[in-house]
mmCIF file of C-alpha atoms in Angstrom:
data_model
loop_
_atom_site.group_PDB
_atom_site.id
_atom_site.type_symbol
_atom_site.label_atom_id
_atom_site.label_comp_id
_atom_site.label_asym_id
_atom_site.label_seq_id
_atom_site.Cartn_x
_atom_site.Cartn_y
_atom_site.Cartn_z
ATOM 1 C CA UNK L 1 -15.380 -152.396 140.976
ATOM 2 C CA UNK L 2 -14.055 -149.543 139.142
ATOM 3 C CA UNK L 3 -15.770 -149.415 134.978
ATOM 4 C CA UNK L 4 -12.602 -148.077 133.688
ATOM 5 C CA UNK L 5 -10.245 -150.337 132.639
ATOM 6 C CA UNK L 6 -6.245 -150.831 132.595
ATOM 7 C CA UNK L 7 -5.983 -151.817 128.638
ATOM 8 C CA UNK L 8 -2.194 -151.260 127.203
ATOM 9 C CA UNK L 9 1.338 -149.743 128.508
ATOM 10 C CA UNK L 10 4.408 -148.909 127.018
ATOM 11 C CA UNK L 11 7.353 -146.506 127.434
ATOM 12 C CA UNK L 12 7.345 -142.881 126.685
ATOM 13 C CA UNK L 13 10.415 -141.391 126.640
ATOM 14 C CA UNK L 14 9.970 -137.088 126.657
ATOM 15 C CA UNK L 15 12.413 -134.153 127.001
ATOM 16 C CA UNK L 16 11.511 -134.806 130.820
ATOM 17 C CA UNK L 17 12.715 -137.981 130.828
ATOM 18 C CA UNK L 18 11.404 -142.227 130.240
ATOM 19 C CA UNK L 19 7.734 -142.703 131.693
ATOM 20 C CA UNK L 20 5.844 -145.622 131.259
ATOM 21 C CA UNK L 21 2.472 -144.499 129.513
ATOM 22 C CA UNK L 22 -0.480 -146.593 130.760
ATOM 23 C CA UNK L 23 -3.902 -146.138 128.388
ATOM 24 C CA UNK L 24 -7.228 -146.562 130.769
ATOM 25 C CA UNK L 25 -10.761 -146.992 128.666
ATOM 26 C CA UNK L 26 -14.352 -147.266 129.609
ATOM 27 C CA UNK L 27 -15.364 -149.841 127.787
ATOM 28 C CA UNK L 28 -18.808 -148.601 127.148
ATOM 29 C CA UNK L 29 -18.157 -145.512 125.879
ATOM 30 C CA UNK L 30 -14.625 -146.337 124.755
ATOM 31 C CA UNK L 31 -14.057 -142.826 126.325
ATOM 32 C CA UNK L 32 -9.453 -143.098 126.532
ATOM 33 C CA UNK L 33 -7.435 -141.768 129.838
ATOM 34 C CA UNK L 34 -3.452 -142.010 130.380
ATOM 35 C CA UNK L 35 -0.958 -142.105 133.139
ATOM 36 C CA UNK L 36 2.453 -141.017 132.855
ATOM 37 C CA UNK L 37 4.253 -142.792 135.517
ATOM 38 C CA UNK L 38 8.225 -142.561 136.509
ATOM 39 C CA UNK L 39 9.680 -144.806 139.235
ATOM 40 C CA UNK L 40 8.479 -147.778 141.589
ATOM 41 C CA UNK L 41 5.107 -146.497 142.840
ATOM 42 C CA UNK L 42 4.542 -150.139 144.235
ATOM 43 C CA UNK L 43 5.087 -149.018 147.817
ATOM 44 C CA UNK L 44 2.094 -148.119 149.193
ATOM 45 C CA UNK L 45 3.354 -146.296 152.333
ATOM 46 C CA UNK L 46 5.153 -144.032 150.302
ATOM 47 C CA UNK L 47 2.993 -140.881 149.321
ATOM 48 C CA UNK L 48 3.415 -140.511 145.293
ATOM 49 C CA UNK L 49 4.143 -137.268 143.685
ATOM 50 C CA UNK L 50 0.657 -136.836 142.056
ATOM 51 C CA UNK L 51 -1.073 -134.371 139.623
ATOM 52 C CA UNK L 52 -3.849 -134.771 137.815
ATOM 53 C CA UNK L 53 -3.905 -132.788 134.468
ATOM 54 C CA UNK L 54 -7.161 -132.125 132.295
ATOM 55 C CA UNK L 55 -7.088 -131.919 128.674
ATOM 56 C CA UNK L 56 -6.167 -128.349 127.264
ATOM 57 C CA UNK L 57 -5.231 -128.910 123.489
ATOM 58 C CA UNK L 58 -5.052 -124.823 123.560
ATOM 59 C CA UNK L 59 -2.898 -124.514 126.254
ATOM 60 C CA UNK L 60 -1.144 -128.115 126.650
ATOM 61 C CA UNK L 61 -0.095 -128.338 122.474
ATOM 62 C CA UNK L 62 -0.941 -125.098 120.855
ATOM 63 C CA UNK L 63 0.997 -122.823 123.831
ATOM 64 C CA UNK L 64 -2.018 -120.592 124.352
ATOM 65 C CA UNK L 65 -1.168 -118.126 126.664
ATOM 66 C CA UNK L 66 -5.110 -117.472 127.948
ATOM 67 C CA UNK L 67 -4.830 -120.128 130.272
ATOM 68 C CA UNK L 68 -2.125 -121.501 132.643
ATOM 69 C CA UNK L 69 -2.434 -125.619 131.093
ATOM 70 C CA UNK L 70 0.461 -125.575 129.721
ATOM 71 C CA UNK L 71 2.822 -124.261 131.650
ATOM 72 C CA UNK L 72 1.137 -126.613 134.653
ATOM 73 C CA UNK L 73 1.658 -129.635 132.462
ATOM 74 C CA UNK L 74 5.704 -128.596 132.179
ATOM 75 C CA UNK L 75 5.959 -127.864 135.852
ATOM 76 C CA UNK L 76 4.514 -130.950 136.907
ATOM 77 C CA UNK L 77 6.250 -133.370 134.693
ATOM 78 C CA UNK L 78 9.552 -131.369 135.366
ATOM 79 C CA UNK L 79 8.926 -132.050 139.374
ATOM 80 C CA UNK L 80 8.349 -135.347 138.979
ATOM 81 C CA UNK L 81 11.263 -135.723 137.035
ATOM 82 C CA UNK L 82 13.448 -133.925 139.722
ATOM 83 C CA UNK L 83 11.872 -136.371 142.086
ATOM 84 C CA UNK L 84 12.608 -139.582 139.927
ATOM 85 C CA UNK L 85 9.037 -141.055 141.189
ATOM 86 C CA UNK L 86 5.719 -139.893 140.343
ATOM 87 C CA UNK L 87 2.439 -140.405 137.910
ATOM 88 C CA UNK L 88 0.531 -137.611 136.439
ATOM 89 C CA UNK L 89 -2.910 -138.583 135.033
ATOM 90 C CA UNK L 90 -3.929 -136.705 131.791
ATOM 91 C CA UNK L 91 -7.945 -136.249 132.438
ATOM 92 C CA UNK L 92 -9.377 -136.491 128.963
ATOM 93 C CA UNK L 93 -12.146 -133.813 130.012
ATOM 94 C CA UNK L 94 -11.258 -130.848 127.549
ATOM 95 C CA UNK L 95 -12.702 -127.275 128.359
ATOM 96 C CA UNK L 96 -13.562 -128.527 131.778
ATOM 97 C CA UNK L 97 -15.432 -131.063 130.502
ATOM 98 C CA UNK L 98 -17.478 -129.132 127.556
ATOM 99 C CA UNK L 99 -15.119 -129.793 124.789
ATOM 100 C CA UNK L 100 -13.322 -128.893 122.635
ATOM 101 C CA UNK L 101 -15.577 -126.786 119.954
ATOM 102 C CA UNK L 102 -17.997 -125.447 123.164
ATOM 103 C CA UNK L 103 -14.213 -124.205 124.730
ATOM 104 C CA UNK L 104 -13.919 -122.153 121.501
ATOM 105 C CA UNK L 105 -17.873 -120.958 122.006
ATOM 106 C CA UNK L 106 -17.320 -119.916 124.580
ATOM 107 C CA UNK L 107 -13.483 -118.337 124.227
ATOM 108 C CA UNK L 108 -16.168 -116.073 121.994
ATOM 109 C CA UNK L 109 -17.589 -114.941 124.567
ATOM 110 C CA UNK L 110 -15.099 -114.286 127.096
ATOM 111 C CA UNK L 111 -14.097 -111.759 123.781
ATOM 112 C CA UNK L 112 -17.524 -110.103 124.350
ATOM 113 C CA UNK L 113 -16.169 -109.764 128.432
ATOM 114 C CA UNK L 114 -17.853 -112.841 130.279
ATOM 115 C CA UNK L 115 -15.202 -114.079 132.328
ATOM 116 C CA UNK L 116 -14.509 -118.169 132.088
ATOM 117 C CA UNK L 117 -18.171 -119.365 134.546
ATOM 118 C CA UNK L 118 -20.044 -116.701 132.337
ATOM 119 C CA UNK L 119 -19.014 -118.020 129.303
ATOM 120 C CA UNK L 120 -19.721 -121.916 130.255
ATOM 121 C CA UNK L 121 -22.950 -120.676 131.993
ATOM 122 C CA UNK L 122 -24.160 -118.824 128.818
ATOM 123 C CA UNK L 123 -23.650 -122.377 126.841
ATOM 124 C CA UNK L 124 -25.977 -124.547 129.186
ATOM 125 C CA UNK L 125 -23.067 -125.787 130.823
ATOM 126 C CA UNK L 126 -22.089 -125.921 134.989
ATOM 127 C CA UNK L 127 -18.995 -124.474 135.155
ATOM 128 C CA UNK L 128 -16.999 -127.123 135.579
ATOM 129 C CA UNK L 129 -18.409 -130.264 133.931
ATOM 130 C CA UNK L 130 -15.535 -132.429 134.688
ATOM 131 C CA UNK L 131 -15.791 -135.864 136.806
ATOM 132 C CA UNK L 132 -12.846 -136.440 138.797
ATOM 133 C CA UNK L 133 -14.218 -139.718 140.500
ATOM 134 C CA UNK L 134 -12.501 -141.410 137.085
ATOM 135 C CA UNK L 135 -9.017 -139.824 138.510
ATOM 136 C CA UNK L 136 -9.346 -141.781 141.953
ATOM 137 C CA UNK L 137 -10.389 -145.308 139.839
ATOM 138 C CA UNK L 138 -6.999 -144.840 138.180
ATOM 139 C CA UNK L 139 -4.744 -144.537 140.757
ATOM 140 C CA UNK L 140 -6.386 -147.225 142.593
ATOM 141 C CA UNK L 141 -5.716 -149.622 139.686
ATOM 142 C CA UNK L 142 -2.416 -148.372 139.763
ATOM 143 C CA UNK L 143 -1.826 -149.113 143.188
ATOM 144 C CA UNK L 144 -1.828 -145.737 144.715
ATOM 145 C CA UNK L 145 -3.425 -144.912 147.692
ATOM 146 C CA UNK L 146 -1.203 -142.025 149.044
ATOM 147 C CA UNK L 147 -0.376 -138.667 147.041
ATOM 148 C CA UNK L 148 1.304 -135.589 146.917
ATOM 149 C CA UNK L 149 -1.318 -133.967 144.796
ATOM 150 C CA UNK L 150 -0.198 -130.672 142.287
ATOM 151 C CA UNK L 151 -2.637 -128.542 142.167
ATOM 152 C CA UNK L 152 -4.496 -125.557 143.220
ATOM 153 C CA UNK L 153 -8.008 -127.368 142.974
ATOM 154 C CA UNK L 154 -9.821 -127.966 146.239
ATOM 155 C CA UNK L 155 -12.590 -129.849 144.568
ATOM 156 C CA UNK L 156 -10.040 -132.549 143.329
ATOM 157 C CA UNK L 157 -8.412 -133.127 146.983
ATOM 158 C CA UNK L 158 -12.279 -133.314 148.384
ATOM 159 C CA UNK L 159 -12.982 -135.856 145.374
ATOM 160 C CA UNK L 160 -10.203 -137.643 145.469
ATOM 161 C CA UNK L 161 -10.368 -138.490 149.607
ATOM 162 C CA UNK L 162 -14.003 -139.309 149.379
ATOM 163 C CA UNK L 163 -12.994 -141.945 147.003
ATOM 164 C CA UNK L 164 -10.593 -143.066 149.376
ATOM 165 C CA UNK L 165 -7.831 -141.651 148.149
ATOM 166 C CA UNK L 166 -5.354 -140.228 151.031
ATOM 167 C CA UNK L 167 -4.041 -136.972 150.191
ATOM 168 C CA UNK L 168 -1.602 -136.111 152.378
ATOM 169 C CA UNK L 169 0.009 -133.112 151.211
ATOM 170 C CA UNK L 170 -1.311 -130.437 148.462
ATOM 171 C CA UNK L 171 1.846 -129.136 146.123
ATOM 172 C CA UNK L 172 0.950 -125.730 144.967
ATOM 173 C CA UNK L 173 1.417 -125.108 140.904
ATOM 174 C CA UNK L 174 1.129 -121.460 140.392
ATOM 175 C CA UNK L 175 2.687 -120.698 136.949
ATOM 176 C CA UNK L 176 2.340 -119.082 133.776
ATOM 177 C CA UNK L 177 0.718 -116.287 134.634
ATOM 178 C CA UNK L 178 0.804 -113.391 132.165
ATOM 179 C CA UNK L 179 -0.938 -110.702 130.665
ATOM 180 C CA UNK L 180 -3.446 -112.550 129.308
ATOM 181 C CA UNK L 181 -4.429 -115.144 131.651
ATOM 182 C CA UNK L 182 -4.315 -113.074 134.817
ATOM 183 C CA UNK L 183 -8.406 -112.174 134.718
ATOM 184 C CA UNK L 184 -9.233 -116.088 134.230
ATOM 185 C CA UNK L 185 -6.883 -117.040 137.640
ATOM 186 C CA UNK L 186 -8.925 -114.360 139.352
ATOM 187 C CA UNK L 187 -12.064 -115.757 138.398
ATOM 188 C CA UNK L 188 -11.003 -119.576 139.355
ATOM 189 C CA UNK L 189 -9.817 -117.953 142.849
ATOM 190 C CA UNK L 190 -12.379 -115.804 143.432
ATOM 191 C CA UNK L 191 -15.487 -117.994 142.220
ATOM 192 C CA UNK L 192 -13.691 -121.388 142.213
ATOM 193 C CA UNK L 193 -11.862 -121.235 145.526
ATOM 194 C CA UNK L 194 -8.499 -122.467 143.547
ATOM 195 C CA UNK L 195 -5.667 -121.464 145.797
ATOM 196 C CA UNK L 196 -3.888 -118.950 143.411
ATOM 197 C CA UNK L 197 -0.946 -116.718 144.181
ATOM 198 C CA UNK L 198 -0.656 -114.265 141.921
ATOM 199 C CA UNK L 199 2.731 -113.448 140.340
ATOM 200 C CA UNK L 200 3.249 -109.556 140.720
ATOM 201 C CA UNK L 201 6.291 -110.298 138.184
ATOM 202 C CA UNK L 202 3.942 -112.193 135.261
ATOM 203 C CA UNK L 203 5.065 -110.329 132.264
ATOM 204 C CA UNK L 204 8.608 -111.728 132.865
ATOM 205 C CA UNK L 205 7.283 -115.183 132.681
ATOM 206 C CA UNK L 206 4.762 -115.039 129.715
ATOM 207 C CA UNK L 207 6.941 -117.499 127.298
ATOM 208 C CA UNK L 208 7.929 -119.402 129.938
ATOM 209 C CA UNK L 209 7.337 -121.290 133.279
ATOM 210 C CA UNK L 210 8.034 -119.844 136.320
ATOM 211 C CA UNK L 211 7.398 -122.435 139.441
ATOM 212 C CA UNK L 212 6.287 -122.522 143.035
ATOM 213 C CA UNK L 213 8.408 -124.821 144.978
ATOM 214 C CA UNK L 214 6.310 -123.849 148.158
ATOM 215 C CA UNK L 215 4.841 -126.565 149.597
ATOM 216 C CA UNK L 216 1.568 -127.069 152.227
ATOM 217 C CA UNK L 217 1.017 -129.773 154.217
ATOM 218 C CA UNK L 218 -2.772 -130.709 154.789
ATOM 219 C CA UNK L 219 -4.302 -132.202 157.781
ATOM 220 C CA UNK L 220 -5.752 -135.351 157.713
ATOM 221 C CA UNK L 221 -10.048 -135.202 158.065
#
């Protein structure tokens, strides 16, 4: 049985249009999740547009332009939008898990020329702290059992079909990349094995999102 728990809903409505916004909690820790969802997700044969989205107050709220969060967060809510059906989860796991005063730490030292792993490394940290297990709990007490996953993450399809979650299809989200970002997607590519394409046209997009309709279909293991 999953320890995070289904505690309050209610409707959101956003420039991307009326989601219902469910609030998940771990009632030890009292450690908060949400799910945006649009649309009947109750049939279960019918893959859900899916993305799961972790924390980036920088990127998500403040429109920093080192990272590609925010523009991710746009593009995904805009596609499921377009789609009319969908749930993104928002993974309350800030700095890949280190939080939020270690992110800035460690934004330091990326200054100094560590790249993103250095920087986390440097802190005592892995370089990705974040558990994703929490991700495949949520959809299952939503009902989901089939997604379209955004993303560019291997290590959140591999986590989310061990926990029996069938992805059947990965949607690639490569956007935002500018100037300032494009050194931290070649170090999640190259040492991270995130499927990035880069944009040889970034500069034109660096106040705004540019997306990647492309889409791959992944065969079942």
């Amino acid at each position: 049985m999953s320890k995070i728990q289904l505690v309050a809903e209610a409707k959101l409505p956003t420039k991307f249009g009326i989601f219902r916004m469910v609030g998940f909690e771990f009632a030890d820790s009292r450690k908060e999740h949400v799910a945006l969802v649009m649309g009947d997700i109750s049939n279960s044969e019918e893959p859900v547009l899916a993305r799961i989205h972790s924390e980036c107050l920088t990127g998500d709220a403040l429109h920093s332009l080192k990272c590609d969060c925010g523009f991710q967060l746009e593009t995904a809510l805009t596609q499921i939008s377009h789609e009319g059906r969908g749930v993104l989860i928002y993974h309350r796991e800030e700095g890949r898990g280190i939080g939020l005063i270690n992110k800035i730490r460690a934004y330091a030292l990326q200054d100094q020329g560590m790249d993103t792993i250095e920087a986390n490394e440097a802190l005592g940290f892995a370089a990705d702290e974040r558990n994703f297990a929490v991700c495949a709990d949520i959809f299952d007490l939503l009902g989901i059992h089939k997604v379209r996953l955004l993303t560019n993450n291997p290590n959140k399809i591999d986590t989310m079909r061990n926990a029996g979650i069938n992805v059947v299809e990965r949607v690639p989200l490569n956007v935002g990349e500018n100037r300032y970002n494009t050194a931290y997607l070649t170090t999640k590519a190259e040492k991270m094995g995130h499927f990035i394409v880069h944009d040889e046209q970034h500069d034109n997009h660096q106040h705004g999102v540019c997306c990647s309709c492309q889409q791959e279909q992944l065969k079942s293991k």
